[in-house]
Amino acid sequence: MTSGQAFEELLSLMARLRGENGCPWDRAQTQQSLRPHVIEEAYELVEAISQGRPDSVREELGDLLLEVVFLTQIATEEGAFSMPEVIGEIQDKLVRRHPHVFSDVPAATRDEALARWEDVKSQEKPGRKSVLDGVPRSFPALTRAQKLTSRAAQNGFDWRSSADVRAKLDEELEELDGAIATGDGVSVEEELGDLLFVIVNLARHLGVEAEVALTGSSDKFVSRLRLVENELRGSGRSLREATLEELDELWEQAKRKV
């Protein structure tokens, strides 16, 4: 079976599920109701990729593709647009945003290729008043911050070097200490947000995705704490029943393992 045939069968399957004698749950869905499922499937795909599991990546790609087909089927029923229009639009966009591939505009490096992409993209959205327009507020906070600062940097608004960002980090730490000293919760929240924002900028300057870095650290924390829990469980105790000194020692042991 070709890719085209397989895709046509998937479209037919979805149309049947949404049809008169189809699935009551599928028939009841709307584009609004499918939003959390789209987010969930995207995150599950990212996790499968991060864990390097080809079988899981294949499965999660299928699940995410299902959401695309599902949303498009609903739009087709409503007369809004169809799958050929969805595919045609992304094909046109890919050609248009790669002038260094499909025309004679030069782009010898990855950065030059990205610049060409952004140039064409800005021409496509003439109604946007700011370089930051189009960055969804629904993004995870770290991802949104990195995207916003990347947009600004691409347009010349940036620190000169990572050393300058590092110096700003010290400044923000001092301001946070000052807010903590006042006991003003609102100020603490604001200064902590500023500190996180600068950390995201530092990550960008160092070529690190802040969201990925924090996810890795969270995973490491989970692995280490589970080792600590396992050690305590062996003596019939829980985290709450151990002293801080014991927990500190067990944590150091876990760090040597993970």
PDB file of C-alpha atoms in Angstrom:
ATOM      1  CA  MET A   1       0.000   0.000   0.000  1.00  0.00           C
ATOM      2  CA  THR A   2       1.325   3.434  -0.910  1.00  0.00           C
ATOM      3  CA  SER A   3       1.397   6.390   1.466  1.00  0.00           C
ATOM      4  CA  GLY A   4      -1.370   8.015  -0.575  1.00  0.00           C
ATOM      5  CA  GLN A   5      -3.591   4.949  -0.361  1.00  0.00           C
ATOM      6  CA  ALA A   6      -3.010   4.609   3.381  1.00  0.00           C
ATOM      7  CA  PHE A   7      -3.863   8.270   3.919  1.00  0.00           C
ATOM      8  CA  GLU A   8      -7.053   7.992   1.846  1.00  0.00           C
ATOM      9  CA  GLU A   9      -8.128   4.991   3.913  1.00  0.00           C
ATOM     10  CA  LEU A  10      -7.548   6.966   7.111  1.00  0.00           C
ATOM     11  CA  LEU A  11      -9.677   9.831   5.783  1.00  0.00           C
ATOM     12  CA  SER A  12     -12.450   7.378   4.852  1.00  0.00           C
ATOM     13  CA  LEU A  13     -12.269   5.754   8.275  1.00  0.00           C
ATOM     14  CA  MET A  14     -12.655   9.097  10.019  1.00  0.00           C
ATOM     15  CA  ALA A  15     -15.560  10.067   7.767  1.00  0.00           C
ATOM     16  CA  ARG A  16     -17.295   6.801   8.704  1.00  0.00           C
ATOM     17  CA  LEU A  17     -16.697   7.346  12.428  1.00  0.00           C
ATOM     18  CA  ARG A  18     -18.283  10.782  12.093  1.00  0.00           C
ATOM     19  CA  GLY A  19     -21.063   9.499   9.855  1.00  0.00           C
ATOM     20  CA  GLU A  20     -24.710   8.801  10.646  1.00  0.00           C
ATOM     21  CA  ASN A  21     -24.043   5.246  11.822  1.00  0.00           C
ATOM     22  CA  GLY A  22     -20.651   6.044  13.289  1.00  0.00           C
ATOM     23  CA  CYS A  23     -19.360   6.389  16.846  1.00  0.00           C
ATOM     24  CA  PRO A  24     -21.495   8.546  19.183  1.00  0.00           C
ATOM     25  CA  TRP A  25     -18.383   9.933  20.913  1.00  0.00           C
ATOM     26  CA  ASP A  26     -16.656  10.848  17.650  1.00  0.00           C
ATOM     27  CA  ARG A  27     -19.849  12.426  16.315  1.00  0.00           C
ATOM     28  CA  ALA A  28     -20.170  14.574  19.432  1.00  0.00           C
ATOM     29  CA  GLN A  29     -16.708  16.122  19.156  1.00  0.00           C
ATOM     30  CA  THR A  30     -16.000  19.667  18.005  1.00  0.00           C
ATOM     31  CA  GLN A  31     -12.772  21.472  17.224  1.00  0.00           C
ATOM     32  CA  GLN A  32     -13.038  23.120  20.643  1.00  0.00           C
ATOM     33  CA  SER A  33     -13.450  19.816  22.474  1.00  0.00           C
ATOM     34  CA  LEU A  34     -10.451  18.286  20.690  1.00  0.00           C
ATOM     35  CA  ARG A  35      -8.003  20.981  21.841  1.00  0.00           C
ATOM     36  CA  PRO A  36      -6.791  19.136  24.966  1.00  0.00           C
ATOM     37  CA  HIS A  37      -6.356  15.935  22.963  1.00  0.00           C
ATOM     38  CA  VAL A  38      -4.130  17.715  20.433  1.00  0.00           C
ATOM     39  CA  ILE A  39      -1.920  19.046  23.237  1.00  0.00           C
ATOM     40  CA  GLU A  40      -1.808  15.674  24.978  1.00  0.00           C
ATOM     41  CA  GLU A  41      -0.827  13.793  21.827  1.00  0.00           C
ATOM     42  CA  ALA A  42       1.869  16.339  20.984  1.00  0.00           C
ATOM     43  CA  TYR A  43       3.425  15.962  24.431  1.00  0.00           C
ATOM     44  CA  GLU A  44       3.264  12.174  24.255  1.00  0.00           C
ATOM     45  CA  LEU A  45       5.057  12.285  20.906  1.00  0.00           C
ATOM     46  CA  VAL A  46       7.767  14.556  22.324  1.00  0.00           C
ATOM     47  CA  GLU A  47       8.246  12.163  25.244  1.00  0.00           C
ATOM     48  CA  ALA A  48       8.571   9.171  22.922  1.00  0.00           C
ATOM     49  CA  ILE A  49      11.159  11.030  20.839  1.00  0.00           C
ATOM     50  CA  SER A  50      13.078  12.043  23.968  1.00  0.00           C
ATOM     51  CA  GLN A  51      13.198   8.448  25.146  1.00  0.00           C
ATOM     52  CA  GLY A  52      14.410   7.238  21.758  1.00  0.00           C
ATOM     53  CA  ARG A  53      11.736   4.601  21.296  1.00  0.00           C
ATOM     54  CA  PRO A  54      11.020   4.155  17.547  1.00  0.00           C
ATOM     55  CA  ASP A  55       7.938   1.995  18.103  1.00  0.00           C
ATOM     56  CA  SER A  56       6.446   4.557  20.448  1.00  0.00           C
ATOM     57  CA  VAL A  57       7.358   7.412  18.118  1.00  0.00           C
ATOM     58  CA  ARG A  58       5.538   5.637  15.297  1.00  0.00           C
ATOM     59  CA  GLU A  59       2.472   5.103  17.479  1.00  0.00           C
ATOM     60  CA  GLU A  60       2.394   8.676  18.775  1.00  0.00           C
ATOM     61  CA  LEU A  61       2.868  10.087  15.276  1.00  0.00           C
ATOM     62  CA  GLY A  62      -0.225   8.157  14.274  1.00  0.00           C
ATOM     63  CA  ASP A  63      -2.162   9.501  17.253  1.00  0.00           C
ATOM     64  CA  LEU A  64      -1.180  13.076  16.407  1.00  0.00           C
ATOM     65  CA  LEU A  65      -2.024  12.543  12.735  1.00  0.00           C
ATOM     66  CA  LEU A  66      -5.436  11.306  13.849  1.00  0.00           C
ATOM     67  CA  GLU A  67      -6.093  14.647  15.537  1.00  0.00           C
ATOM     68  CA  VAL A  68      -5.201  16.486  12.316  1.00  0.00           C
ATOM     69  CA  VAL A  69      -7.548  14.264  10.319  1.00  0.00           C
ATOM     70  CA  PHE A  70     -10.271  14.559  12.971  1.00  0.00           C
ATOM     71  CA  LEU A  71     -10.140  18.379  13.024  1.00  0.00           C
ATOM     72  CA  THR A  72     -10.091  18.562   9.245  1.00  0.00           C
ATOM     73  CA  GLN A  73     -13.061  16.201   8.922  1.00  0.00           C
ATOM     74  CA  ILE A  74     -15.094  18.468  11.207  1.00  0.00           C
ATOM     75  CA  ALA A  75     -14.074  21.493   9.132  1.00  0.00           C
ATOM     76  CA  THR A  76     -15.044  19.667   5.941  1.00  0.00           C
ATOM     77  CA  GLU A  77     -18.494  18.871   7.337  1.00  0.00           C
ATOM     78  CA  GLU A  78     -18.919  22.538   8.258  1.00  0.00           C
ATOM     79  CA  GLY A  79     -17.825  23.680   4.811  1.00  0.00           C
ATOM     80  CA  ALA A  80     -14.855  25.607   6.211  1.00  0.00           C
ATOM     81  CA  PHE A  81     -12.011  23.788   4.419  1.00  0.00           C
ATOM     82  CA  SER A  82     -10.923  20.334   3.291  1.00  0.00           C
ATOM     83  CA  MET A  83      -7.842  18.130   3.549  1.00  0.00           C
ATOM     84  CA  PRO A  84      -6.574  19.025   0.049  1.00  0.00           C
ATOM     85  CA  GLU A  85      -6.639  22.676   1.120  1.00  0.00           C
ATOM     86  CA  VAL A  86      -4.731  21.906   4.316  1.00  0.00           C
ATOM     87  CA  ILE A  87      -2.070  19.972   2.405  1.00  0.00           C
ATOM     88  CA  GLY A  88      -1.936  22.490  -0.417  1.00  0.00           C
ATOM     89  CA  GLU A  89      -1.408  25.374   1.977  1.00  0.00           C
ATOM     90  CA  ILE A  90       1.526  23.762   3.779  1.00  0.00           C
ATOM     91  CA  GLN A  91       3.101  22.741   0.477  1.00  0.00           C
ATOM     92  CA  ASP A  92       2.863  26.288  -0.831  1.00  0.00           C
ATOM     93  CA  LYS A  93       4.265  27.627   2.440  1.00  0.00           C
ATOM     94  CA  LEU A  94       7.243  25.260   2.350  1.00  0.00           C
ATOM     95  CA  VAL A  95       8.141  26.301  -1.177  1.00  0.00           C
ATOM     96  CA  ARG A  96       7.596  29.996  -0.443  1.00  0.00           C
ATOM     97  CA  ARG A  97       9.674  29.968   2.753  1.00  0.00           C
ATOM     98  CA  HIS A  98      12.587  28.108   1.160  1.00  0.00           C
ATOM     99  CA  PRO A  99      13.650  30.531  -1.577  1.00  0.00           C
ATOM    100  CA  HIS A 100      17.208  29.271  -1.083  1.00  0.00           C
ATOM    101  CA  VAL A 101      16.015  25.862  -2.286  1.00  0.00           C
ATOM    102  CA  PHE A 102      13.352  26.662  -4.874  1.00  0.00           C
ATOM    103  CA  SER A 103      14.824  29.879  -6.300  1.00  0.00           C
ATOM    104  CA  ASP A 104      18.189  31.593  -6.542  1.00  0.00           C
ATOM    105  CA  VAL A 105      18.281  33.253  -3.093  1.00  0.00           C
ATOM    106  CA  PRO A 106      21.517  32.155  -1.348  1.00  0.00           C
ATOM    107  CA  ALA A 107      21.642  30.527   2.094  1.00  0.00           C
ATOM    108  CA  ALA A 108      24.812  28.587   2.836  1.00  0.00           C
ATOM    109  CA  THR A 109      24.307  28.110   6.586  1.00  0.00           C
ATOM    110  CA  ARG A 110      21.544  27.129   8.973  1.00  0.00           C
ATOM    111  CA  ASP A 111      21.332  30.690  10.318  1.00  0.00           C
ATOM    112  CA  GLU A 112      21.019  32.128   6.822  1.00  0.00           C
ATOM    113  CA  ALA A 113      18.269  29.617   6.004  1.00  0.00           C
ATOM    114  CA  LEU A 114      16.397  30.616   9.157  1.00  0.00           C
ATOM    115  CA  ALA A 115      16.771  34.278   8.235  1.00  0.00           C
ATOM    116  CA  ARG A 116      15.265  33.618   4.797  1.00  0.00           C
ATOM    117  CA  TRP A 117      12.372  31.771   6.456  1.00  0.00           C
ATOM    118  CA  GLU A 118      11.699  34.650   8.842  1.00  0.00           C
ATOM    119  CA  ASP A 119      11.948  37.240   6.057  1.00  0.00           C
ATOM    120  CA  VAL A 120       9.301  35.485   3.996  1.00  0.00           C
ATOM    121  CA  LYS A 121       7.166  34.848   7.068  1.00  0.00           C
ATOM    122  CA  SER A 122       7.146  38.557   7.943  1.00  0.00           C
ATOM    123  CA  GLN A 123       6.022  39.397   4.409  1.00  0.00           C
ATOM    124  CA  GLU A 124       3.143  36.915   4.737  1.00  0.00           C
ATOM    125  CA  LYS A 125       1.829  38.671   7.860  1.00  0.00           C
ATOM    126  CA  PRO A 126       1.765  42.379   6.906  1.00  0.00           C
ATOM    127  CA  GLY A 127      -0.925  43.124   9.484  1.00  0.00           C
ATOM    128  CA  ARG A 128       1.310  42.302  12.416  1.00  0.00           C
ATOM    129  CA  LYS A 129       2.441  45.402  14.280  1.00  0.00           C
ATOM    130  CA  SER A 130       5.113  43.733  16.421  1.00  0.00           C
ATOM    131  CA  VAL A 131       7.803  41.135  15.822  1.00  0.00           C
ATOM    132  CA  LEU A 132       6.312  39.337  18.839  1.00  0.00           C
ATOM    133  CA  ASP A 133       2.856  38.960  17.299  1.00  0.00           C
ATOM    134  CA  GLY A 134       1.937  35.353  16.612  1.00  0.00           C
ATOM    135  CA  VAL A 135       3.676  33.781  19.635  1.00  0.00           C
ATOM    136  CA  PRO A 136       0.825  31.946  21.409  1.00  0.00           C
ATOM    137  CA  ARG A 137       0.212  32.839  25.040  1.00  0.00           C
ATOM    138  CA  SER A 138      -0.889  29.213  25.511  1.00  0.00           C
ATOM    139  CA  PHE A 139       2.711  28.001  25.068  1.00  0.00           C
ATOM    140  CA  PRO A 140       4.385  26.572  28.186  1.00  0.00           C
ATOM    141  CA  ALA A 141       5.930  29.553  29.994  1.00  0.00           C
ATOM    142  CA  LEU A 142       9.574  28.618  29.317  1.00  0.00           C
ATOM    143  CA  THR A 143       8.882  27.900  25.657  1.00  0.00           C
ATOM    144  CA  ARG A 144       6.994  31.167  25.239  1.00  0.00           C
ATOM    145  CA  ALA A 145       9.765  33.175  26.907  1.00  0.00           C
ATOM    146  CA  GLN A 146      12.424  31.609  24.684  1.00  0.00           C
ATOM    147  CA  LYS A 147      10.345  32.152  21.555  1.00  0.00           C
ATOM    148  CA  LEU A 148       9.667  35.791  22.442  1.00  0.00           C
ATOM    149  CA  THR A 149      13.320  36.552  23.131  1.00  0.00           C
ATOM    150  CA  SER A 150      14.399  34.707  19.993  1.00  0.00           C
ATOM    151  CA  ARG A 151      12.033  36.820  17.920  1.00  0.00           C
ATOM    152  CA  ALA A 152      13.410  39.991  19.529  1.00  0.00           C
ATOM    153  CA  ALA A 153      17.011  38.850  19.039  1.00  0.00           C
ATOM    154  CA  GLN A 154      16.446  38.092  15.356  1.00  0.00           C
ATOM    155  CA  ASN A 155      15.454  41.722  14.981  1.00  0.00           C
ATOM    156  CA  GLY A 156      18.472  43.160  16.794  1.00  0.00           C
ATOM    157  CA  PHE A 157      17.103  43.420  20.344  1.00  0.00           C
ATOM    158  CA  ASP A 158      19.474  41.287  22.387  1.00  0.00           C
ATOM    159  CA  TRP A 159      22.456  41.191  24.710  1.00  0.00           C
ATOM    160  CA  ARG A 160      25.865  41.216  23.058  1.00  0.00           C
ATOM    161  CA  SER A 161      27.041  37.994  24.668  1.00  0.00           C
ATOM    162  CA  SER A 162      26.188  35.270  27.166  1.00  0.00           C
ATOM    163  CA  ALA A 163      28.537  37.008  29.637  1.00  0.00           C
ATOM    164  CA  ASP A 164      26.253  40.056  29.588  1.00  0.00           C
ATOM    165  CA  VAL A 165      23.238  37.841  30.281  1.00  0.00           C
ATOM    166  CA  ARG A 166      25.122  36.173  33.127  1.00  0.00           C
ATOM    167  CA  ALA A 167      25.798  39.576  34.677  1.00  0.00           C
ATOM    168  CA  LYS A 168      22.095  40.411  34.395  1.00  0.00           C
ATOM    169  CA  LEU A 169      21.355  37.165  36.226  1.00  0.00           C
ATOM    170  CA  ASP A 170      23.346  38.385  39.237  1.00  0.00           C
ATOM    171  CA  GLU A 171      21.442  41.675  39.144  1.00  0.00           C
ATOM    172  CA  GLU A 172      18.087  39.907  39.122  1.00  0.00           C
ATOM    173  CA  LEU A 173      19.177  37.695  42.033  1.00  0.00           C
ATOM    174  CA  GLU A 174      19.956  40.788  44.070  1.00  0.00           C
ATOM    175  CA  GLU A 175      16.547  42.250  43.257  1.00  0.00           C
ATOM    176  CA  LEU A 176      14.873  38.991  44.285  1.00  0.00           C
ATOM    177  CA  ASP A 177      16.789  39.023  47.578  1.00  0.00           C
ATOM    178  CA  GLY A 178      15.568  42.570  48.139  1.00  0.00           C
ATOM    179  CA  ALA A 179      11.968  41.588  47.486  1.00  0.00           C
ATOM    180  CA  ILE A 180      12.251  38.605  49.831  1.00  0.00           C
ATOM    181  CA  ALA A 181      13.617  40.913  52.536  1.00  0.00           C
ATOM    182  CA  THR A 182      10.520  43.133  52.286  1.00  0.00           C
ATOM    183  CA  GLY A 183       8.168  40.181  52.684  1.00  0.00           C
ATOM    184  CA  ASP A 184       6.029  41.516  49.819  1.00  0.00           C
ATOM    185  CA  GLY A 185       4.620  38.452  48.054  1.00  0.00           C
ATOM    186  CA  VAL A 186       3.672  40.372  44.912  1.00  0.00           C
ATOM    187  CA  SER A 187       7.195  41.750  44.545  1.00  0.00           C
ATOM    188  CA  VAL A 188       8.721  38.334  45.169  1.00  0.00           C
ATOM    189  CA  GLU A 189       6.588  36.818  42.419  1.00  0.00           C
ATOM    190  CA  GLU A 190       7.519  39.589  39.991  1.00  0.00           C
ATOM    191  CA  GLU A 191      11.245  39.396  40.711  1.00  0.00           C
ATOM    192  CA  LEU A 192      11.224  35.607  40.547  1.00  0.00           C
ATOM    193  CA  GLY A 193       9.550  35.853  37.140  1.00  0.00           C
ATOM    194  CA  ASP A 194      12.220  38.298  35.992  1.00  0.00           C
ATOM    195  CA  LEU A 195      14.917  35.897  37.185  1.00  0.00           C
ATOM    196  CA  LEU A 196      13.386  32.994  35.280  1.00  0.00           C
ATOM    197  CA  PHE A 197      13.100  35.165  32.183  1.00  0.00           C
ATOM    198  CA  VAL A 198      16.815  36.006  32.312  1.00  0.00           C
ATOM    199  CA  ILE A 199      17.669  32.324  32.808  1.00  0.00           C
ATOM    200  CA  VAL A 200      15.733  31.549  29.628  1.00  0.00           C
ATOM    201  CA  ASN A 201      17.750  34.224  27.824  1.00  0.00           C
ATOM    202  CA  LEU A 202      20.971  32.685  29.126  1.00  0.00           C
ATOM    203  CA  ALA A 203      19.838  29.280  27.885  1.00  0.00           C
ATOM    204  CA  ARG A 204      19.149  30.747  24.444  1.00  0.00           C
ATOM    205  CA  HIS A 205      22.588  32.374  24.297  1.00  0.00           C
ATOM    206  CA  LEU A 206      24.175  29.057  25.246  1.00  0.00           C
ATOM    207  CA  GLY A 207      22.233  27.197  22.556  1.00  0.00           C
ATOM    208  CA  VAL A 208      20.050  25.334  25.044  1.00  0.00           C
ATOM    209  CA  GLU A 209      16.270  24.894  24.952  1.00  0.00           C
ATOM    210  CA  ALA A 210      15.152  25.922  28.439  1.00  0.00           C
ATOM    211  CA  GLU A 211      12.068  23.688  28.331  1.00  0.00           C
ATOM    212  CA  VAL A 212      14.163  20.650  27.389  1.00  0.00           C
ATOM    213  CA  ALA A 213      16.800  21.444  30.016  1.00  0.00           C
ATOM    214  CA  LEU A 214      14.242  21.776  32.798  1.00  0.00           C
ATOM    215  CA  THR A 215      12.477  18.598  31.702  1.00  0.00           C
ATOM    216  CA  GLY A 216      15.781  16.759  31.927  1.00  0.00           C
ATOM    217  CA  SER A 217      16.432  18.111  35.404  1.00  0.00           C
ATOM    218  CA  SER A 218      12.910  17.155  36.503  1.00  0.00           C
ATOM    219  CA  ASP A 219      13.424  13.628  35.176  1.00  0.00           C
ATOM    220  CA  LYS A 220      16.725  13.410  37.052  1.00  0.00           C
ATOM    221  CA  PHE A 221      15.008  14.568  40.245  1.00  0.00           C
ATOM    222  CA  VAL A 222      12.346  11.865  39.822  1.00  0.00           C
ATOM    223  CA  SER A 223      14.962   9.140  39.322  1.00  0.00           C
ATOM    224  CA  ARG A 224      17.000  10.209  42.351  1.00  0.00           C
ATOM    225  CA  LEU A 225      14.041  10.646  44.691  1.00  0.00           C
ATOM    226  CA  ARG A 226      12.725   7.219  43.749  1.00  0.00           C
ATOM    227  CA  LEU A 227      16.098   5.742  44.706  1.00  0.00           C
ATOM    228  CA  VAL A 228      15.849   7.504  48.053  1.00  0.00           C
ATOM    229  CA  GLU A 229      12.308   6.179  48.536  1.00  0.00           C
ATOM    230  CA  ASN A 230      13.412   2.658  47.666  1.00  0.00           C
ATOM    231  CA  GLU A 231      16.211   2.782  50.231  1.00  0.00           C
ATOM    232  CA  LEU A 232      13.825   3.959  52.935  1.00  0.00           C
ATOM    233  CA  ARG A 233      11.192   1.439  51.915  1.00  0.00           C
ATOM    234  CA  GLY A 234      13.728  -1.307  52.554  1.00  0.00           C
ATOM    235  CA  SER A 235      13.742  -0.314  56.221  1.00  0.00           C
ATOM    236  CA  GLY A 236       9.965   0.080  56.328  1.00  0.00           C
ATOM    237  CA  ARG A 237       9.993   3.866  56.354  1.00  0.00           C
ATOM    238  CA  SER A 238       8.782   6.749  54.189  1.00  0.00           C
ATOM    239  CA  LEU A 239      10.260  10.135  53.340  1.00  0.00           C
ATOM    240  CA  ARG A 240       8.365  11.783  56.203  1.00  0.00           C
ATOM    241  CA  GLU A 241       9.801   9.342  58.724  1.00  0.00           C
ATOM    242  CA  ALA A 242      13.439  10.034  57.857  1.00  0.00           C
ATOM    243  CA  THR A 243      15.551  12.814  59.328  1.00  0.00           C
ATOM    244  CA  LEU A 244      16.929  15.610  57.155  1.00  0.00           C
ATOM    245  CA  GLU A 245      20.428  14.237  57.722  1.00  0.00           C
ATOM    246  CA  GLU A 246      19.379  10.795  56.486  1.00  0.00           C
ATOM    247  CA  LEU A 247      17.654  12.264  53.456  1.00  0.00           C
ATOM    248  CA  ASP A 248      20.709  14.324  52.610  1.00  0.00           C
ATOM    249  CA  GLU A 249      22.973  11.278  52.804  1.00  0.00           C
ATOM    250  CA  LEU A 250      20.617   9.142  50.718  1.00  0.00           C
ATOM    251  CA  TRP A 251      20.313  11.956  48.164  1.00  0.00           C
ATOM    252  CA  GLU A 252      24.089  12.113  47.784  1.00  0.00           C
ATOM    253  CA  GLN A 253      24.148   8.365  47.253  1.00  0.00           C
ATOM    254  CA  ALA A 254      21.446   8.665  44.592  1.00  0.00           C
ATOM    255  CA  LYS A 255      23.405  11.433  42.841  1.00  0.00           C
ATOM    256  CA  ARG A 256      26.337   9.077  42.455  1.00  0.00           C
ATOM    257  CA  LYS A 257      24.073   6.580  40.710  1.00  0.00           C
ATOM    258  CA  VAL A 258      21.994   8.898  38.489  1.00  0.00           C
TER     259      VAL A 258
END
